[in-house]
Amino acid sequence: MKKSMDTIVSLCKRRGFVFPSSEIYGGSNGFWDYGPLGAQLKRNVREAWWGDMVTNHNELGIPDGAVSTFQMVGVETSIIMHPQVWKASGHYDLFHDMMIDCRECQARFRSDHVATSQCPRKPSKAPGDHEACQLTEPREFNLMFKTIIGALSGEENAAFLRPETAQGMFVNFKNVVDSSRVKIPFGIAQVGKSFRNEITPRNFTFRSREFEQMEMEFFCHPDQSRQWYEYWRNRRFQWYIDLGITSDNLILRDHDADELSHYSVGTADVEYAFPFLPDGEYGELEGIAHRGDFDLRSHMEGKLVRQGDDLVVETDEHGQPRHRGSGKDLTYFDDQSRERFAPHVIEPAAGADRATLAFLCEAYHEDEQPDDKGNMQSRVLMRFHPRLAPVKVAVFPLIKKEGMPETAGRLYQDLKAAGIASVYDQQGAIGRRYRRQDEIGTPFCITIDGDTATDGTVTIRDRDSLEQQRIPLDSVVDNIHGRLRS
Ligand code: ATP
């Protein structure tokens, strides 16, 4: 059965995953807020990525030895960068979508979202109504948000909110090499907000105007870049599968040769079958691109354009560089081979909000389970991977007497002290309490009952299998740590 996006969106609102931004003022199109559970879920997604890329990365051991070992470091760079960054990178001139306006209803659309010559918002009621003549010709619309630095307005003080985090890594390439003793090949990772003035934000958080990216620039020798591209392409696809996306819903789509920049040996997108898409269609979660030396060279020399098979600095009508680079030397000197070169870059660029949305959609399930009286009841459950689940453990006293709340309270405090996100709930029938946790994806529920006082054991219930086991009360923290690691 196909999942309903409306049901998922309403669960997100009801249980505090995602709210429309500024909702009490009617919302703000293209902006979203994460509620208590959503903030924790998204934080877990970011941490899973950062852990995989930086904290847990062990440069001493790439098991199959197919590629050499490598270092990974992180940075956090500013959202508003020097305006010249966007001129050299090409975003100032080229980061636009084509837009079309409807003269009749004033709606604005991305031209690639308009399939026919009619306004998509208002299909014709009668022949001749709202026809091609009502739509404007496609026009360029730059997606960067503009702002002003300092008290003086004027073009010379104009700046932009970054539309991607990647440029923060390129402009700091030399700083990182000089300060961190990294040697090529190595990667620089960053997680942070990006902003795009999308013409038609839509599909919940999928296309927002403010969103978060998880990007990594991997710098390597040009001769090895094809091999590294293959490595990252496969590794990034596997990351989503390891965190619970079933392979049926995920594809790794290689771009056709005519979609590639000429300096690139390959680009692949990780795509997910979001429920808001027609069957057989997928939406992009992440792009993995081989970028050659395009970015570092642009920041050295100025905005580059293609000329035949070469990249050359773009010039104006007077033969002067149209947008200068920094003029700084961003090449790399390999002290072993005594070779100087401009490194090639492999870029896995993921969206934290799109990944979070995919994990939410994937987790949503409905089934039927018997209630306390044995009657079948429908159940909604979010089958998050335990590492991503916003709450890991719920602790229940079976009844509110006989010392059970006190024992449960102490266990709850021990879990919190051990850094395990937990909740305590003593309200209502036990079955109802289980349902509440299923609906927010809590993988484990622990119940303190009459036997706990006599034999020192508690029940641990698994969200997905519904299996209940008795385990010693004093082993709960270790037991949960073990389950979260596996
Ligand atoms: P699209 O074609 O969907 O606009 P893109 O190819 O422009 O995406 P990239 O520039 O490659 O996207 O950005 C890398 C990642 O950042 C995307 O794979 C996506 O996960 C995320 N991303 C990009 N734009 C948005 C947006 N408007 N809202 C949410 N996430 C976004």
XYZ file of C-alpha atoms and ligand atoms in Angstrom:
517
model
C 0.000 0.000 0.000
C 1.342 3.403 -0.970
C 1.918 5.682 1.994
C -0.064 8.898 2.138
C 1.987 12.079 2.380
C -0.948 13.887 4.025
C -0.999 11.314 6.826
C 2.741 11.671 7.377
C 2.549 15.480 7.377
C -0.292 15.430 9.900
C 1.586 13.005 12.165
C 4.593 15.323 11.984
C 2.424 18.217 13.158
C 0.459 16.283 15.799
C 3.449 14.667 17.465
C 5.852 17.603 17.171
C 8.228 16.632 14.386
C 7.677 19.512 11.939
C 5.555 22.682 12.091
C 4.983 25.362 9.452
C 7.279 28.284 10.281
C 5.622 31.310 11.938
C 2.346 29.420 11.880
C 0.449 31.804 14.165
C 0.948 34.461 11.457
C -0.275 32.173 8.708
C 3.041 30.451 7.954
C 5.822 31.454 5.617
C 6.015 29.604 2.326
C 9.159 27.500 2.015
C 10.152 27.695 5.692
C 9.663 25.009 8.356
C 10.320 24.583 12.059
C 11.301 21.353 13.744
C 9.441 20.575 16.968
C 10.833 18.716 19.996
C 10.944 15.299 18.314
C 11.905 16.599 14.881
C 14.809 18.634 16.246
C 16.187 15.530 17.937
C 15.600 13.358 14.851
C 17.379 15.815 12.577
C 20.218 16.183 15.077
C 20.591 12.383 15.033
C 20.718 12.433 11.218
C 23.423 15.117 11.272
C 25.367 13.225 13.930
C 25.147 9.965 11.999
C 26.621 11.793 9.008
C 29.274 13.675 10.994
C 30.201 10.497 12.851
C 30.586 8.554 9.620
C 32.534 11.341 7.925
C 34.636 12.844 10.715
C 34.441 11.643 14.337
C 34.427 7.903 13.750
C 36.491 7.992 10.606
C 39.535 5.824 11.161
C 42.175 6.698 8.609
C 44.320 3.706 9.529
C 41.984 1.074 8.199
C 40.285 0.851 4.832
C 39.607 -2.890 4.992
C 39.949 -4.053 1.386
C 42.988 -1.922 0.708
C 41.473 -0.905 -2.616
C 42.172 2.712 -1.934
C 44.845 4.273 0.213
C 44.057 5.564 3.688
C 42.869 9.126 4.087
C 42.121 11.813 6.664
C 38.837 13.600 7.257
C 38.402 16.910 9.078
C 35.478 19.258 9.695
C 34.955 23.011 9.422
C 32.173 25.456 10.215
C 32.244 28.486 7.952
C 30.156 31.636 7.778
C 26.832 31.881 5.985
C 27.613 35.317 4.545
C 30.902 35.154 2.682
C 32.855 37.731 0.682
C 30.669 38.561 -2.363
C 33.601 37.771 -4.653
C 33.301 34.104 -3.640
C 30.010 33.843 -5.539
C 31.371 35.714 -8.552
C 34.388 33.405 -8.875
C 32.282 30.290 -8.234
C 29.822 31.254 -10.957
C 26.777 31.448 -8.655
C 26.439 35.213 -9.144
C 25.983 34.826 -12.914
C 24.688 31.305 -13.272
C 22.777 30.164 -10.212
C 19.324 30.739 -11.573
C 16.201 28.907 -12.521
C 14.012 29.903 -15.419
C 10.674 31.233 -14.203
C 7.341 31.767 -15.869
C 4.559 34.031 -14.604
C 0.862 33.668 -15.227
C -0.472 37.084 -16.237
C -3.952 36.215 -15.101
C -3.477 34.790 -11.597
C 0.034 36.237 -10.962
C 1.357 32.838 -9.889
C 5.042 32.134 -10.580
C 6.439 28.765 -11.619
C 9.747 27.157 -12.469
C 9.557 26.722 -16.225
C 10.611 23.066 -15.949
C 7.575 22.494 -13.715
C 5.174 23.767 -16.366
C 4.420 20.820 -18.583
C 1.939 22.457 -20.944
C 1.262 25.914 -22.253
C -1.386 26.407 -19.586
C -1.114 27.782 -16.084
C -0.690 24.782 -13.775
C -2.609 26.475 -10.961
C -5.759 27.040 -12.950
C -6.412 24.452 -15.647
C -8.787 25.705 -18.277
C -12.438 25.495 -17.357
C -13.527 26.007 -20.908
C -11.643 25.847 -24.193
C -9.763 29.085 -24.699
C -9.609 29.990 -21.022
C -6.180 30.554 -19.461
C -4.197 29.639 -22.542
C -0.601 29.970 -23.654
C -0.924 33.733 -24.185
C -1.459 34.062 -20.411
C 2.001 32.758 -19.551
C 5.103 34.931 -19.877
C 8.234 33.749 -21.667
C 10.733 32.014 -19.340
C 13.027 34.517 -17.574
C 16.120 34.041 -15.410
C 15.695 34.299 -11.672
C 18.789 34.171 -9.421
C 18.178 31.923 -6.442
C 20.564 33.646 -4.026
C 19.056 35.706 -1.208
C 20.558 39.181 -1.206
C 21.299 41.216 1.889
C 23.231 44.332 2.880
C 26.316 44.388 5.105
C 26.559 47.308 7.540
C 24.542 50.479 7.842
C 24.998 51.785 4.295
C 22.712 50.494 1.623
C 23.926 50.293 -1.951
C 25.218 47.723 -4.400
C 28.789 47.947 -3.085
C 27.596 46.620 0.295
C 25.410 43.873 -1.136
C 26.126 40.312 -0.015
C 24.428 36.941 -0.299
C 23.290 34.180 1.999
C 25.191 31.094 0.875
C 23.229 28.790 -1.452
C 25.580 25.897 -0.592
C 28.132 25.185 2.124
C 30.761 23.862 -0.311
C 32.481 27.191 -1.000
C 33.432 27.415 2.684
C 35.642 24.361 2.192
C 37.229 25.586 -1.055
C 38.189 29.007 0.259
C 39.683 27.382 3.388
C 41.582 24.674 1.517
C 44.952 26.332 2.129
C 44.142 27.156 5.778
C 43.267 23.536 6.470
C 46.372 22.179 4.710
C 48.628 24.615 6.575
C 47.037 24.177 10.002
C 46.049 20.508 10.173
C 48.986 18.643 8.645
C 46.565 16.775 6.390
C 48.033 15.142 3.312
C 46.248 14.447 0.082
C 43.977 12.515 -0.221
C 41.785 14.048 2.495
C 38.275 15.398 2.979
C 36.808 18.541 4.571
C 33.241 18.168 5.845
C 30.677 20.734 6.908
C 27.075 20.748 8.084
C 25.196 24.006 7.956
C 22.346 26.132 6.713
C 21.990 27.131 3.093
C 19.436 29.401 1.484
C 17.841 29.378 -1.947
C 15.019 31.616 -2.992
C 13.215 28.707 -4.643
C 10.526 29.879 -7.054
C 8.119 27.149 -6.039
C 8.926 25.628 -2.639
C 6.845 22.494 -2.263
C 6.463 18.910 -1.140
C 6.725 19.641 2.571
C 10.379 20.166 3.561
C 11.704 18.629 0.323
C 12.109 21.971 -1.420
C 12.511 24.718 1.159
C 14.029 28.174 0.995
C 16.109 27.651 4.129
C 17.588 24.200 4.576
C 20.590 22.397 5.892
C 23.295 20.687 3.906
C 25.847 18.024 4.797
C 28.647 18.436 2.291
C 32.151 17.086 1.989
C 34.926 18.062 -0.406
C 37.444 15.303 -0.974
C 40.763 16.485 -2.407
C 42.842 13.939 -4.293
C 45.502 13.553 -6.974
C 44.011 13.931 -10.496
C 45.255 10.456 -11.469
C 43.235 8.883 -8.643
C 40.066 10.916 -8.906
C 38.078 8.355 -10.892
C 38.781 5.698 -8.279
C 37.813 8.016 -5.436
C 34.645 9.023 -7.220
C 33.580 5.367 -7.409
C 34.476 4.922 -3.756
C 32.338 7.847 -2.510
C 29.475 7.121 -4.862
C 29.068 3.625 -3.413
C 29.804 4.547 0.165
C 27.252 7.346 0.291
C 24.521 5.135 -1.177
C 25.225 2.508 1.466
C 24.933 5.085 4.286
C 21.174 5.447 3.717
C 20.675 1.694 3.531
C 22.621 1.150 6.753
C 20.303 3.624 8.481
C 17.187 1.766 7.467
C 16.099 2.887 3.991
C 15.062 -0.253 2.158
C 16.890 -0.697 -1.093
C 13.590 -0.933 -3.044
C 12.931 2.739 -2.294
C 16.432 3.988 -3.019
C 18.301 4.288 -6.287
C 21.725 5.462 -7.295
C 21.237 7.206 -10.628
C 24.272 7.954 -12.760
C 23.942 11.100 -14.811
C 24.068 10.627 -18.556
C 27.180 11.854 -20.320
C 25.286 14.884 -21.707
C 24.255 15.927 -18.169
C 27.890 16.077 -17.023
C 30.142 19.101 -16.906
C 32.949 18.388 -19.333
C 35.560 18.394 -16.553
C 33.667 15.673 -14.661
C 34.123 11.928 -15.045
C 30.842 11.329 -13.292
C 27.952 12.505 -11.162
C 25.458 10.246 -9.449
C 22.370 11.082 -7.406
C 21.043 9.087 -4.490
C 17.282 9.254 -4.959
C 14.331 8.173 -2.820
C 10.788 7.163 -3.811
C 9.009 9.856 -1.775
C 5.268 9.181 -1.322
C 4.375 12.553 -2.914
C 5.888 11.425 -6.229
C 4.106 9.306 -8.822
C 5.049 5.616 -8.824
C 8.410 5.041 -10.454
C 9.667 8.574 -9.789
C 12.393 9.450 -7.305
C 13.530 12.656 -5.595
C 17.171 13.626 -5.027
C 18.638 13.149 -1.552
C 22.252 13.673 -2.434
C 24.505 14.301 -5.398
C 27.997 12.830 -5.620
C 30.014 14.754 -8.174
C 33.475 14.536 -9.606
C 34.354 18.235 -9.941
C 37.876 18.074 -11.311
C 39.940 21.127 -10.312
C 37.178 23.533 -11.318
C 36.508 25.037 -7.873
C 40.070 25.592 -6.676
C 41.066 26.983 -10.054
C 38.089 29.377 -10.063
C 39.149 30.729 -6.676
C 42.711 31.144 -7.918
C 42.100 32.563 -11.373
C 38.525 33.841 -11.631
C 35.278 32.610 -13.022
C 35.956 29.783 -15.448
C 34.022 28.953 -18.582
C 34.305 26.200 -21.105
C 36.169 26.842 -24.349
C 36.469 23.779 -26.516
C 37.961 21.135 -24.280
C 39.493 23.649 -21.888
C 38.409 25.711 -18.948
C 39.427 29.325 -19.386
C 38.938 32.480 -17.343
C 35.887 34.320 -18.617
C 36.684 37.764 -19.966
C 34.567 40.825 -20.685
C 34.391 42.775 -23.956
C 37.719 44.483 -23.099
C 39.470 41.142 -22.634
C 39.635 41.629 -18.852
C 38.682 38.821 -16.413
C 34.962 39.163 -15.806
C 35.229 38.142 -12.150
C 38.673 37.794 -10.622
C 39.634 34.970 -8.316
C 41.627 35.521 -5.143
C 44.961 35.395 -6.964
C 46.204 33.121 -4.160
C 48.026 29.908 -4.917
C 45.657 27.073 -4.022
C 47.767 24.305 -5.484
C 49.170 21.497 -3.374
C 52.781 20.418 -3.054
C 53.345 16.723 -2.458
C 56.592 16.538 -0.530
C 57.081 12.839 -1.266
C 56.711 12.957 -5.038
C 57.983 16.603 -5.157
C 55.035 17.369 -7.406
C 52.841 20.482 -7.364
C 49.287 20.183 -8.685
C 45.741 21.493 -8.373
C 43.884 18.696 -6.572
C 40.751 17.170 -8.030
C 37.620 17.175 -5.912
C 34.916 14.592 -5.241
C 31.871 16.182 -3.631
C 29.115 14.232 -1.869
C 26.459 16.930 -1.229
C 23.506 15.808 0.885
C 20.536 17.631 2.385
C 19.859 17.104 6.093
C 16.187 18.026 5.700
C 15.637 15.773 2.693
C 17.388 12.884 4.453
C 15.262 13.499 7.574
C 12.127 13.550 5.412
C 13.120 10.295 3.728
C 13.744 8.667 7.117
C 10.325 9.912 8.302
C 8.550 8.574 5.200
C 10.404 5.274 5.332
C 9.665 4.834 9.050
C 5.904 5.305 8.719
C 3.992 2.029 9.061
C 0.509 0.896 9.977
C -0.433 -2.525 11.279
C -3.030 -4.198 13.496
C -2.341 -5.429 17.005
C -4.586 -6.794 19.778
C -5.349 -4.304 22.574
C -5.450 -5.118 26.329
C -8.796 -6.904 25.827
C -7.668 -8.852 22.765
C -9.570 -6.677 20.230
C -7.651 -5.842 17.069
C -6.660 -2.174 16.880
C -4.849 -0.389 14.125
C -1.414 0.815 15.134
C 0.776 3.542 13.652
C 4.456 3.019 14.175
C 7.556 4.860 13.086
C 10.215 2.247 12.457
C 13.231 4.525 12.818
C 16.623 2.915 12.976
C 17.452 2.963 16.720
C 20.368 5.351 16.082
C 17.991 7.868 14.514
C 14.990 7.464 16.830
C 14.490 10.709 18.783
C 13.575 8.783 21.947
C 15.415 5.516 22.548
C 13.654 4.215 25.664
C 10.329 4.719 27.435
C 10.093 3.659 31.066
C 6.715 2.677 32.538
C 5.637 1.617 36.009
C 2.846 -0.938 35.396
C 0.714 0.692 38.102
C 1.076 3.859 40.154
C 1.691 2.076 43.481
C 3.689 -0.626 45.255
C 6.915 1.297 44.734
C 6.806 0.853 40.955
C 6.875 4.604 40.096
C 9.911 5.094 42.368
C 11.843 2.204 40.769
C 10.864 3.367 37.291
C 11.867 6.946 38.155
C 15.322 5.809 39.292
C 15.814 3.770 36.099
C 14.753 6.759 34.000
C 17.343 8.899 35.780
C 20.066 6.270 35.274
C 19.265 6.135 31.543
C 19.409 9.918 31.237
C 22.692 10.037 33.164
C 24.091 7.495 30.674
C 23.166 9.842 27.789
C 20.277 7.704 26.504
C 17.308 9.826 25.356
C 14.417 8.484 27.445
C 10.900 9.367 28.588
C 8.926 8.408 31.678
C 5.187 7.732 31.343
C 2.759 6.500 33.976
C -0.482 7.790 32.410
C -3.168 5.396 31.154
C -3.370 1.711 30.323
C -0.090 0.066 29.416
C -1.322 -0.712 25.880
C -2.067 2.973 25.295
C 1.385 3.885 26.538
C 2.970 1.421 24.099
C 0.935 2.940 21.209
C 2.049 6.459 22.088
C 5.679 5.354 21.888
C 5.166 3.337 18.701
C 3.802 6.440 17.019
C 6.970 8.424 17.733
C 9.260 5.507 16.930
C 10.668 4.663 20.375
C 12.439 1.339 19.789
C 12.419 0.033 23.382
C 9.880 0.190 26.232
C 10.793 -0.974 29.737
C 8.071 -1.878 32.218
C 8.523 -2.157 35.967
C 5.915 -4.591 37.304
C 5.083 -6.673 40.402
C 7.945 -9.115 39.791
C 10.580 -6.377 39.714
C 10.514 -5.992 43.512
C 10.914 -9.743 44.069
C 13.280 -10.951 41.324
C 14.894 -7.670 40.208
C 13.855 -8.043 36.553
C 11.931 -5.813 34.128
C 10.381 -6.402 30.710
C 11.927 -4.888 27.607
C 9.622 -4.698 24.613
C 10.821 -4.338 21.036
C 8.796 -1.893 18.908
C 9.008 -3.870 15.666
C 8.866 -7.532 16.724
C 6.725 -6.782 19.817
C 8.829 -9.409 21.542
C 9.045 -8.979 25.320
C 11.992 -10.258 27.338
C 12.759 -10.180 31.031
C 16.161 -8.765 31.844
C 17.790 -7.751 35.149
C 16.948 -4.189 36.172
C 20.597 -3.432 36.841
C 21.596 -4.505 33.294
C 19.168 -2.182 31.480
C 21.640 0.616 30.726
C 24.274 -1.784 29.309
C 21.614 -3.742 27.442
C 20.322 -0.578 25.729
C 23.842 0.617 24.925
C 24.467 -2.766 23.294
C 21.265 -2.619 21.234
C 22.013 0.922 20.067
C 25.484 -0.088 18.932
C 24.358 -3.110 16.941
P 17.301 20.118 -6.906
O 17.652 19.681 -8.306
O 16.313 19.211 -6.212
O 16.948 21.571 -6.796
P 20.094 20.431 -6.558
O 20.647 19.431 -7.541
O 20.079 21.861 -6.934
O 18.646 19.954 -6.055
P 22.426 20.470 -4.944
O 22.813 21.831 -5.342
O 23.193 19.316 -5.508
O 20.861 20.254 -5.195
O 22.404 20.410 -3.343
C 22.794 19.260 -2.625
C 21.655 18.766 -1.757
O 21.090 19.832 -0.981
C 20.469 18.194 -2.518
O 20.700 16.856 -2.905
C 19.372 18.292 -1.494
O 19.407 17.207 -0.566
C 19.712 19.568 -0.745
N 18.882 20.666 -1.259
C 19.114 21.423 -2.347
N 18.128 22.337 -2.507
C 17.262 22.135 -1.477
C 16.038 22.765 -1.079
N 15.533 23.802 -1.759
N 15.403 22.303 0.023
C 15.902 21.271 0.739
N 17.048 20.653 0.405
C 17.727 21.069 -0.676
